[in-house]
XYZ file of C-alpha atoms in Angstrom:
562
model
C -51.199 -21.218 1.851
C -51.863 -18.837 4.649
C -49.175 -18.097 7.049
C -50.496 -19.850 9.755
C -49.550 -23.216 7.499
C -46.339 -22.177 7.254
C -45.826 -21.864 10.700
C -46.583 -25.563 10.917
C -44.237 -26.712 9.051
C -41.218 -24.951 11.032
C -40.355 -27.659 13.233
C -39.781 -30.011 10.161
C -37.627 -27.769 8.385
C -35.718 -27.119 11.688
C -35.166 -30.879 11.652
C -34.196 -30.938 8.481
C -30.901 -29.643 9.924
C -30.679 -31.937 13.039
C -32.637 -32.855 16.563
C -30.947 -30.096 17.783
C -30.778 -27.037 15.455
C -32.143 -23.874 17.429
C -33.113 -20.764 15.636
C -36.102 -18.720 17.013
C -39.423 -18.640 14.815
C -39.525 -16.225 11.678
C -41.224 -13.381 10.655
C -43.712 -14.696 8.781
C -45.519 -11.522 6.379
C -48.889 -12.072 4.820
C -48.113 -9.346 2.487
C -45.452 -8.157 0.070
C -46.203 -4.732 1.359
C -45.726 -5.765 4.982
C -42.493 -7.400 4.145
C -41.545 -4.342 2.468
C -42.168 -2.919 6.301
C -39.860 -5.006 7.411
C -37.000 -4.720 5.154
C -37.663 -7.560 2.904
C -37.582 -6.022 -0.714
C -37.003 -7.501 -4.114
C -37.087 -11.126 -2.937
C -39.338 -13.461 -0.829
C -37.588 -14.479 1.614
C -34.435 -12.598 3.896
C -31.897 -13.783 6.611
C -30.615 -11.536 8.994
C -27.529 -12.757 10.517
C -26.945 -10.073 13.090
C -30.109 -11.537 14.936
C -30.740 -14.892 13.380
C -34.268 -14.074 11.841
C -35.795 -15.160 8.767
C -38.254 -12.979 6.958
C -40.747 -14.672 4.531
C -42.943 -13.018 2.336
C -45.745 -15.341 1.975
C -47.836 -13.763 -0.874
C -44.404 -13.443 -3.136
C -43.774 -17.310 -2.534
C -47.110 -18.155 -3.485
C -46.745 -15.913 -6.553
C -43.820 -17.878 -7.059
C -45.335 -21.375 -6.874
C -43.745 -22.247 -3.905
C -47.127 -22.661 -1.338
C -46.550 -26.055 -1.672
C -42.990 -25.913 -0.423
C -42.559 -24.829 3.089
C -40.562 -27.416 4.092
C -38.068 -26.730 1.821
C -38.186 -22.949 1.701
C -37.670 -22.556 5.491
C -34.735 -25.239 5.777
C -32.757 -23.356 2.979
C -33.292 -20.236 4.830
C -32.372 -21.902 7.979
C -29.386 -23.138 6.122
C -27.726 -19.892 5.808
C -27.022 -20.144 9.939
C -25.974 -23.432 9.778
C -23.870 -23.944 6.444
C -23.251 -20.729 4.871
C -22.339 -18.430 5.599
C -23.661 -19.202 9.143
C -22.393 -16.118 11.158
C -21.373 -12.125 10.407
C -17.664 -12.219 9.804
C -17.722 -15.226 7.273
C -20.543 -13.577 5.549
C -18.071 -10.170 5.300
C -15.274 -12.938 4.039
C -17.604 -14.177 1.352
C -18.594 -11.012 0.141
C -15.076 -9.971 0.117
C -13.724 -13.216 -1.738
C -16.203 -12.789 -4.611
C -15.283 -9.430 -5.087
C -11.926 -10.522 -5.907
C -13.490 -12.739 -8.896
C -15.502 -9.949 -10.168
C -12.435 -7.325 -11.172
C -14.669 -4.463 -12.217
C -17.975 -5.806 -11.652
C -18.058 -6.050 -7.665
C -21.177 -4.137 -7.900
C -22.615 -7.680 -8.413
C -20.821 -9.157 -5.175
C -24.162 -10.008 -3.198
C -25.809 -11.282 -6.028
C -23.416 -13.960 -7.074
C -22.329 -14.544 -3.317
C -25.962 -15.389 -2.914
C -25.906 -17.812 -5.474
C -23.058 -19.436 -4.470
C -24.152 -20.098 -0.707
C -27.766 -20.788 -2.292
C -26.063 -23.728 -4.600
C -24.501 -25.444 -1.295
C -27.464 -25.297 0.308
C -29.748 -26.683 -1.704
C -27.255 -29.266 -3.304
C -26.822 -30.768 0.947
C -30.478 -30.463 1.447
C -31.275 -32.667 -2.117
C -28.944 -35.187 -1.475
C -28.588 -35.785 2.401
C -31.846 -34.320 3.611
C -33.915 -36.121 0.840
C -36.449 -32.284 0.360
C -37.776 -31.622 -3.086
C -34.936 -28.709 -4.200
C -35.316 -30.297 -7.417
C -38.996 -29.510 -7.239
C -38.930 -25.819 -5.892
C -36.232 -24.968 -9.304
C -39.079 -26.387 -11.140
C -41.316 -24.157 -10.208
C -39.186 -21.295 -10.431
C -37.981 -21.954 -14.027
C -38.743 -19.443 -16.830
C -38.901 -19.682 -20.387
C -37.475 -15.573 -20.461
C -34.555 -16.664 -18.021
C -31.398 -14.707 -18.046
C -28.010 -16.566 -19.320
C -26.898 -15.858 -15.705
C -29.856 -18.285 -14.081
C -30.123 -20.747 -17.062
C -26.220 -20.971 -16.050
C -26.734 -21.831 -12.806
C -29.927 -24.057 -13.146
C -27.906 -25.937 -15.404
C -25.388 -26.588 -12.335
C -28.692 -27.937 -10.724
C -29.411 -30.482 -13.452
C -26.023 -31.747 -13.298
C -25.811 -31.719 -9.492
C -29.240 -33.802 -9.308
C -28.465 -35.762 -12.240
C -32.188 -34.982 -14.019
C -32.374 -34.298 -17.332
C -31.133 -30.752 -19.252
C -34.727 -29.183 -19.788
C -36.148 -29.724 -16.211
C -34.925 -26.512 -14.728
C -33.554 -25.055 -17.751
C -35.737 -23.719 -20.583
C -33.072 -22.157 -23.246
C -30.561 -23.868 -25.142
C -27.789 -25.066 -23.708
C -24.576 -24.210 -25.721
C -20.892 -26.017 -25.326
C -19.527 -23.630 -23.685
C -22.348 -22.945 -21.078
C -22.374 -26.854 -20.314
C -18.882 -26.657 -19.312
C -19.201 -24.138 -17.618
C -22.025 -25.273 -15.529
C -19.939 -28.881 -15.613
C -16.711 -27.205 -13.292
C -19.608 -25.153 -11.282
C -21.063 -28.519 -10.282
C -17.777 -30.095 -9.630
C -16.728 -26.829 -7.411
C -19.829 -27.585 -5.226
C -18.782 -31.006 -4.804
C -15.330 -30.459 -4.072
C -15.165 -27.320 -1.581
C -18.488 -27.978 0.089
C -16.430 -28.231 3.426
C -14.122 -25.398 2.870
C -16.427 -23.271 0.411
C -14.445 -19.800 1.350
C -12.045 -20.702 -0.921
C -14.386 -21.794 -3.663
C -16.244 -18.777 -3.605
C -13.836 -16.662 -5.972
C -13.938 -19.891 -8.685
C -17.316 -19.830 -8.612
C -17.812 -16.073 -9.164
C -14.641 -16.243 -11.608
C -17.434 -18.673 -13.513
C -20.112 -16.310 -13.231
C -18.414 -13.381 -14.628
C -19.121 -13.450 -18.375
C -22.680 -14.193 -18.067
C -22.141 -11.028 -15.911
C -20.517 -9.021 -18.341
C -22.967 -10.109 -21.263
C -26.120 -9.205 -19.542
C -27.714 -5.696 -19.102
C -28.055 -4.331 -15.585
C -31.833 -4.627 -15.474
C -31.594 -8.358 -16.340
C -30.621 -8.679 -12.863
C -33.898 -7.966 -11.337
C -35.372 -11.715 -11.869
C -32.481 -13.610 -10.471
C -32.891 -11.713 -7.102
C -36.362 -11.997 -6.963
C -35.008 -15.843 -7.216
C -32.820 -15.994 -4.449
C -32.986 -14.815 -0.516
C -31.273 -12.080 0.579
C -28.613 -11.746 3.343
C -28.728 -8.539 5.505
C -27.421 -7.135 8.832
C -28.854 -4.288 10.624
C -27.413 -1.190 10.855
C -24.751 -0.248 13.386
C -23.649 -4.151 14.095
C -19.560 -4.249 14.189
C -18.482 -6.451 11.540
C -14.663 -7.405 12.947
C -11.963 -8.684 10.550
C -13.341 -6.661 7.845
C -10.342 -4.464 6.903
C -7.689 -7.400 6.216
C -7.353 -8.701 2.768
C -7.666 -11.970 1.918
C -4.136 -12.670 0.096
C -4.970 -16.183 -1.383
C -5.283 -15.939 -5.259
C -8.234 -16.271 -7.279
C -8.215 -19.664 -9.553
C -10.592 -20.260 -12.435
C -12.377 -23.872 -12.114
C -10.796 -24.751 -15.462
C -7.701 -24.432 -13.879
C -7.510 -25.842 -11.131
C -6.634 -29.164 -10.533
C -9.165 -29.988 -7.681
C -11.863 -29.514 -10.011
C -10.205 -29.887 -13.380
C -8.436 -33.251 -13.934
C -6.509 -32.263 -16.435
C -5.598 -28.724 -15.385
C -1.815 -28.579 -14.722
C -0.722 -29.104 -11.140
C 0.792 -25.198 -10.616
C -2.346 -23.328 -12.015
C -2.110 -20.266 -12.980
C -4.377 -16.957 -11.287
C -6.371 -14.408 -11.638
C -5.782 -11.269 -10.070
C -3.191 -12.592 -7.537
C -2.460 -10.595 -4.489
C 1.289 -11.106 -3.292
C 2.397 -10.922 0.490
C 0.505 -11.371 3.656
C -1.163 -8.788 6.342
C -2.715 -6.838 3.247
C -5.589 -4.448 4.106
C -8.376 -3.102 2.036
C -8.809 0.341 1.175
C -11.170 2.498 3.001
C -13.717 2.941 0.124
C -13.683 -0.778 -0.431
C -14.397 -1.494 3.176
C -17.240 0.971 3.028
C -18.720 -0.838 -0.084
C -18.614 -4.168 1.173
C -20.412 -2.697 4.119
C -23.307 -1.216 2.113
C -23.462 -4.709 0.399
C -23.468 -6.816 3.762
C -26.596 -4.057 4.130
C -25.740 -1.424 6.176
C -26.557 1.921 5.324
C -23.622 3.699 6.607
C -21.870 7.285 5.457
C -18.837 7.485 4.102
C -17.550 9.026 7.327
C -19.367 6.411 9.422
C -17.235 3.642 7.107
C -13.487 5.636 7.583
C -14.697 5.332 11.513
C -14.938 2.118 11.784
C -12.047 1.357 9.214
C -9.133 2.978 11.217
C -10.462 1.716 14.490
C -10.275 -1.684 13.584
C -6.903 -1.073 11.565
C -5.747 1.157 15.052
C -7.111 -1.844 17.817
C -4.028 -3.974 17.310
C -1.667 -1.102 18.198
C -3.378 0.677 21.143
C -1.399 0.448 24.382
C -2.076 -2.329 26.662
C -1.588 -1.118 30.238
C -0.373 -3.913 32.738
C -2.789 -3.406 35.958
C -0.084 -1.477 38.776
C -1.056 -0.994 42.433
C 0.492 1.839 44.514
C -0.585 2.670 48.121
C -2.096 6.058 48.865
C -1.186 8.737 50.973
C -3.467 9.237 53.665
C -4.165 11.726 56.347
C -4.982 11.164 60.492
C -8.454 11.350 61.104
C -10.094 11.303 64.879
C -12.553 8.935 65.001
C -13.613 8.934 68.849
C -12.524 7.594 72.299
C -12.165 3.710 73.612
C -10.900 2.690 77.307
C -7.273 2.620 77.932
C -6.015 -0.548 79.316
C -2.683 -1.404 81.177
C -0.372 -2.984 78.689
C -0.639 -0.331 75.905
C 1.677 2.159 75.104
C 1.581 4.927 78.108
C 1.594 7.524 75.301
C -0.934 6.625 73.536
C -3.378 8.159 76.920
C -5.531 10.857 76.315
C -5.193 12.916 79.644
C -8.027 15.456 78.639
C -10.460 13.361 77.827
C -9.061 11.008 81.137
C -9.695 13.998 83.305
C -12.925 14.964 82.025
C -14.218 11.458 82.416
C -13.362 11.159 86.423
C -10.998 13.619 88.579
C -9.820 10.274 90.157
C -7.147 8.747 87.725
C -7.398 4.408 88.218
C -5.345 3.053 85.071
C -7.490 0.421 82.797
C -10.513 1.840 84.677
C -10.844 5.376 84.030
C -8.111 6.094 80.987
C -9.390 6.736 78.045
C -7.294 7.108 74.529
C -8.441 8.439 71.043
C -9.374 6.378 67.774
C -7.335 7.622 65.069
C -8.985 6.508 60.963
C -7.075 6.948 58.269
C -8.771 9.309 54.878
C -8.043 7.938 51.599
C -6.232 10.390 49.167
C -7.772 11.882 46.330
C -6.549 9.983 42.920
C -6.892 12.773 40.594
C -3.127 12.994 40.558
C -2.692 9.765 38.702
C -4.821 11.450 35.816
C -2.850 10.634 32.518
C -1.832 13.327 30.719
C -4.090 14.591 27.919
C -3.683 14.780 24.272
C -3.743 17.788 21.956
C -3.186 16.436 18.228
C -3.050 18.377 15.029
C -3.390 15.780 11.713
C -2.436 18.349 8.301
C -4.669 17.782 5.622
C -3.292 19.360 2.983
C -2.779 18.894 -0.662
C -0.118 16.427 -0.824
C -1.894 13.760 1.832
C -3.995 11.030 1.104
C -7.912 11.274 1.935
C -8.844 8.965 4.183
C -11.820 8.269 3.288
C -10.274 7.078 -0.038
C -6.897 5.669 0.220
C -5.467 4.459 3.478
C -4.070 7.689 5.239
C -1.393 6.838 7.859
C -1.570 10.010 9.719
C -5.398 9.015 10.172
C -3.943 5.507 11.150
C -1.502 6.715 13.701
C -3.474 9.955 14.844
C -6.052 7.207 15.455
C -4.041 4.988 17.619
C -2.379 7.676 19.564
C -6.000 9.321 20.291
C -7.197 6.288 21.429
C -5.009 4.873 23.777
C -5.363 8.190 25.160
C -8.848 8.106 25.849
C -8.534 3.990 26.672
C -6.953 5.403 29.883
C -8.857 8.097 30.454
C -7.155 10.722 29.112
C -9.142 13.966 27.311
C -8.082 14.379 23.557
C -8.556 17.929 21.839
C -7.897 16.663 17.860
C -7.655 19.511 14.883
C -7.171 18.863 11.454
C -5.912 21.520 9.095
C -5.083 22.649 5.743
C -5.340 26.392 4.184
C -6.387 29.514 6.454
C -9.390 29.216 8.122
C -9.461 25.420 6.796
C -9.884 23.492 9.940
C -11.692 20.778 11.441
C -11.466 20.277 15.077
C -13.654 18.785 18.414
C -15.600 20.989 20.852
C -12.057 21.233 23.005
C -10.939 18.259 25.150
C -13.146 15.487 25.137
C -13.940 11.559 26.056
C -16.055 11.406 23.021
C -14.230 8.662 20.296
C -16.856 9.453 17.866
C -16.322 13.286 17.867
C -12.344 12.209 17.547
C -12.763 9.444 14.805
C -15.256 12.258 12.543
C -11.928 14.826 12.864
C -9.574 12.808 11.652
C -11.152 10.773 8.971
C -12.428 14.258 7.390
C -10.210 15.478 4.581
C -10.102 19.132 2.813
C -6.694 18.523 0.204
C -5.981 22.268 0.332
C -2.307 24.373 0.972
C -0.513 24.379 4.072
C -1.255 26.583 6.439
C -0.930 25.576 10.630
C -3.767 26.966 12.695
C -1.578 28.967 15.182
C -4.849 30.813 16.552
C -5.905 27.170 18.041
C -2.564 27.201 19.946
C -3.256 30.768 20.690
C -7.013 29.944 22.103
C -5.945 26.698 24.024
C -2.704 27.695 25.828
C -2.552 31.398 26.199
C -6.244 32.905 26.751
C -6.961 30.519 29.032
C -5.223 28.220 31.276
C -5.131 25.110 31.189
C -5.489 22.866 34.244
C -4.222 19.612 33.269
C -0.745 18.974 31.841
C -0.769 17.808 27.984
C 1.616 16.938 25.321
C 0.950 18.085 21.931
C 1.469 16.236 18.796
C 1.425 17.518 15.647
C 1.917 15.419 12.471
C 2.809 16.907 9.317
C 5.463 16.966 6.968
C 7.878 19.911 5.961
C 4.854 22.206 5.829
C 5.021 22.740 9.433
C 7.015 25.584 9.051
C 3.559 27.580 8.584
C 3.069 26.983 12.324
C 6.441 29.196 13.306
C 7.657 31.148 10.473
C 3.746 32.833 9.813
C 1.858 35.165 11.817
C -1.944 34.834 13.211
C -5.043 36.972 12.414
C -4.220 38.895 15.283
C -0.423 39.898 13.698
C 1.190 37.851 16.229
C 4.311 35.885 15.039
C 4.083 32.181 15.320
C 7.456 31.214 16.666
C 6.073 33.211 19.742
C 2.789 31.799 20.030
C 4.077 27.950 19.229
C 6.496 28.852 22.215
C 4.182 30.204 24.514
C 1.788 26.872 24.010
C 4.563 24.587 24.021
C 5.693 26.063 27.832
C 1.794 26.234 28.913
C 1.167 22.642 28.138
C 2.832 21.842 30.786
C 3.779 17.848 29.439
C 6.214 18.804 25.886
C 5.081 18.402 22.375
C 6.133 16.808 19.251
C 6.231 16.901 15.935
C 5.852 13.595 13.730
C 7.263 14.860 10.634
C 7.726 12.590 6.878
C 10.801 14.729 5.940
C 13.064 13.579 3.018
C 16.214 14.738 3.789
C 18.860 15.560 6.811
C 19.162 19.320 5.863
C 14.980 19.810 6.053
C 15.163 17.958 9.032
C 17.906 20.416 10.719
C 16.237 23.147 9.547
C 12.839 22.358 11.081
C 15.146 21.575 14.450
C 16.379 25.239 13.826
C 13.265 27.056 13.882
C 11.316 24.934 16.529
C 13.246 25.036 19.262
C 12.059 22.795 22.761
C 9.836 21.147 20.043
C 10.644 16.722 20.067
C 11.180 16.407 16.067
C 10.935 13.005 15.288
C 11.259 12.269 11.735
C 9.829 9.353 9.629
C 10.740 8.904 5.793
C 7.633 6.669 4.632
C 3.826 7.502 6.287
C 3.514 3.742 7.228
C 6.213 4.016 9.919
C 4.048 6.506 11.774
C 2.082 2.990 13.034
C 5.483 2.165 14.520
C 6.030 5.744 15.865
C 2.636 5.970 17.173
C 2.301 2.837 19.029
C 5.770 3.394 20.825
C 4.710 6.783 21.419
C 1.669 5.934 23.318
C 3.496 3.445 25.590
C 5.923 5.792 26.287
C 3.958 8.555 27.492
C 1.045 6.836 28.437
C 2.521 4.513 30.903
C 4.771 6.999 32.457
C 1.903 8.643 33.476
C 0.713 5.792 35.063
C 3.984 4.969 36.878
């Protein structure tokens, strides 16, 4: 079948779904290779759910068997935007929820979460659409088949009530048929709500996982369709957790009769407002299908972890001082104020004074002030690096967090943010001065070096003190007990610290502080001692610096506004 017949029958699989289903036509490739072009690789058929396109790849259908299947190739496709996982941010929550059924094998995430939104699909278009899904497994079955798909054809059989053989074509053990007995009765049961089946069903699939050798995998995918998203698309929501536990079919009593009423879990995650680590959240965005960095990943991680605590500015009005400004002349008139004549300009218009006929008096404009003075005061922020903090990239580094949110309720009101991070000597990181840039800030502080302490005073020394700076800014500087380095050490020049750190502190022009985890009263006084003029605010676990930051912002963010 050529692809001109499949675009005939695209209207009837569209109906399959309802009179009034609306996605645009797909891209319909004649070749493997130009599907290859286009993205679509080890499979025949994609769905992009960033832009609501299918992709087909004709010639591996037909290879498949399926020419005579349109109908029913296209409506399961189009079943992905309708049923599952329909849009971006349930497809992240899918991903995410199968994960936690695959402890140790999330590499597999897409494939099983494939398979999972494949079963409900097919299982609503076999029984409530009346299309030949039975038929299409038919055609796809394979005497070589994995456990994996035998597994999951045998959910078919069961679904469709049709005889063990039909899609299958190994034996069928015990074991396997119960299996594929609770993965039938899953479907069934959480068709409507099938985010929280998604971790049974993978919880199923996991020992025919575990069994089978990494290039087994290759024919199951070839099997199903493929969900993608282009790159760059936010995917929002992404960093939270889902904290309700994992339940194996066989124990739980919505799909198991005779499981016991308080089920028991698999890797259960206690508490609510959990968040994922960093190199988690990257690798559920490679497997959505965006090919981001690492750094590109931490960026979008602590923005979305820093959006709920950025400043929210209530809109203020304040009238503006104004100058006079002579706009021209206009008749006087008898009635208005006597002083408000021009006599020059009276006199020059007739030597023969006659009031309301020959008085003139001046048009006085007002000029409108220039605003620059409600600038808000800009940001200089040093994040330390060193040794004993967390890379953010990694583990979920709270000085990235709250460096994050101060920087960016900075720039959200149009302040300039100068961001350094810092470790050993010479071991710094920092953007090309101040700047409005949030992706030059976001690269500083998710980088990481994990080396000794050492502040870069020579930064102070180039920002304050060889050149001046025009705008007032605060400095922030968040660190632990290390930041001794930045008084009690010298530069490369020989200059001492404490006079350099002082020097910046009074050319800033708008104070500085220092966010400091310190574990005891008598560090604390000490660092007081030796940084004197310096704000020391302490913290005694990283995650209040969210709290710190957040009040921080407000604080000196709307006072500049006032």
């Amino acid at each position: 079948m050529d692809v001109m017949n499949w675009r005939e029958h695209w209207p009837a699989a569209l109906r399959a779904w309802g009179r009034f289903t609306k996605v645009h036509d797909p891209m319909w490739c004649a070749t493997t290779a130009e599907a290859n072009k286009a993205g679509l690789t080890s499979s025949f058929a994609m769905f992009r759910l960033d832009d609501r396109t299918v992709v087909l790849d004709v010639q591996a259908a037909t290879e498949l068997g399926l020419s005579d299947f349109p109908v029913e190739v296209m409506a399961h496709e189009i079943g992905h935007h309708v049923l599952c996982p329909a849009d971006l941010a349930d497809h992240a929550r899918l991903l995410g929820r199968v994960r936690q059924g695959l402890p140790n094998l999330e590499q597999h995430a897409p494939l099983v979460a494939n398979l999972y939104a494949d079963m409900l699909i097919n299982d609503r278009l076999q029984r409530s659409r009346g299309l030949r899904m039975a038929q299409v497994y038919e055609r796809l079955a394979d005497p070589d088949s994995t456990p994996l798909w035998t597994f999951f054809m045998r959910i078919f059989e069961i679904l469709w009530s049709v005889p063990s053989g039909t899609l299958t074509r190994k034996e069928i053990d015990s074991s396997m048929d119960g299996d594929a007995q609770l993965g039938a009765k899953l479907a069934r049961v959480y068709a409507t709500d099938w985010q929280r089946g998604a971790g049974g069903f993978a919880a199923l699939c996991y020992r025919y996982l575990a069994e089978q050798a990494e290039g087994d995998f290759a024919q199951a995918r070839r099997r199903v369709c493929v969900g993608v998203v282009g790159d760059g698309v936010p995917v929002p929501g992404l960093t939270g957790m889902d904290t309700e536990p994992i339940t194996h079919p066989a124990l739980d009593p919505r799909v198991n009769d005779f499981a016991p009423e308080q089920a028991p879990t698999e890797n259960p995650l206690q508490g609510a407002g959990q968040y994922r680590e960093p190199f988690e959240y990257g690798q559920i965005l490679r497997q959505l299908g965006l090919s981001v960095s690492d750094e590109d990943a931490a960026a979008r991680y602590y923005r979305e972890r820093a959006a709920p605590h950025l400043v929210r500015f209530p809109v203020k009005t304040r009238p503006l001082s104004s100058e006079p400004l002579p706009e021209g002349h206009t008749a006087w008139d008898i009635g208005e104020p006597i002083e408000t004549v021009d006599w020059v300009a009276t006199a020059l218009r007739s030597p023969v004074v006659v009031p309301g006929m020959t008085t003139m008096q001046r048009l006085i404009g007002r000029t409108e002030a220039d605003e620059s003075d409600r600038r808000p005061v800009d940001l200089d922020l040093y994040v330390d690096s060193s040794g004993s903090m967390p890379n953010p990239r990694q583990t979920v580094s709270y000085l990235t967090l709250a460096g994050a949110i101060l920087a960016l309720s900075a720039l959200r009101v149009g302040a300039r943010v100068q961001a350094t991070l810092w470790s050993g000597t010479d071991e710094f990181l920092m953007t090309d001065g101040f700047v409005r840039d949030e992706t030059a800030v976001m690269h500083v502080l998710t980088g990481y070096f994990g080396s000794y302490t050492a502040f870069p005073i020579h930064i102070l020394r180039k920002t304050y003190l060889e050149r001046e700076r025009a705008e007032p800014t605060h400095i922030v500087v968040i660190s632990d007990d290390g930041v001794d380095t930045m008084v009690q050490a010298a530069d490369e020049l020989g200059r001492p610290g404490a006079e350099i750190a002082a020097a910046a502190l009074a050319a800033a022009g708008a104070g500085g502080t220092l966010v400091l985890n310190l574990w005891s009263d008598e560090v604390e006084e000490r660092i007081r001692s030796i940084t004197p003029g310096w704000d020391v605010s302490r913290v005694t676990d990283w995650q209040q610096l969210i709290d710190f930051a957040a009040a921080f912002s407000r604080r000196q963010y709307e006072r500049s506004r006032s």
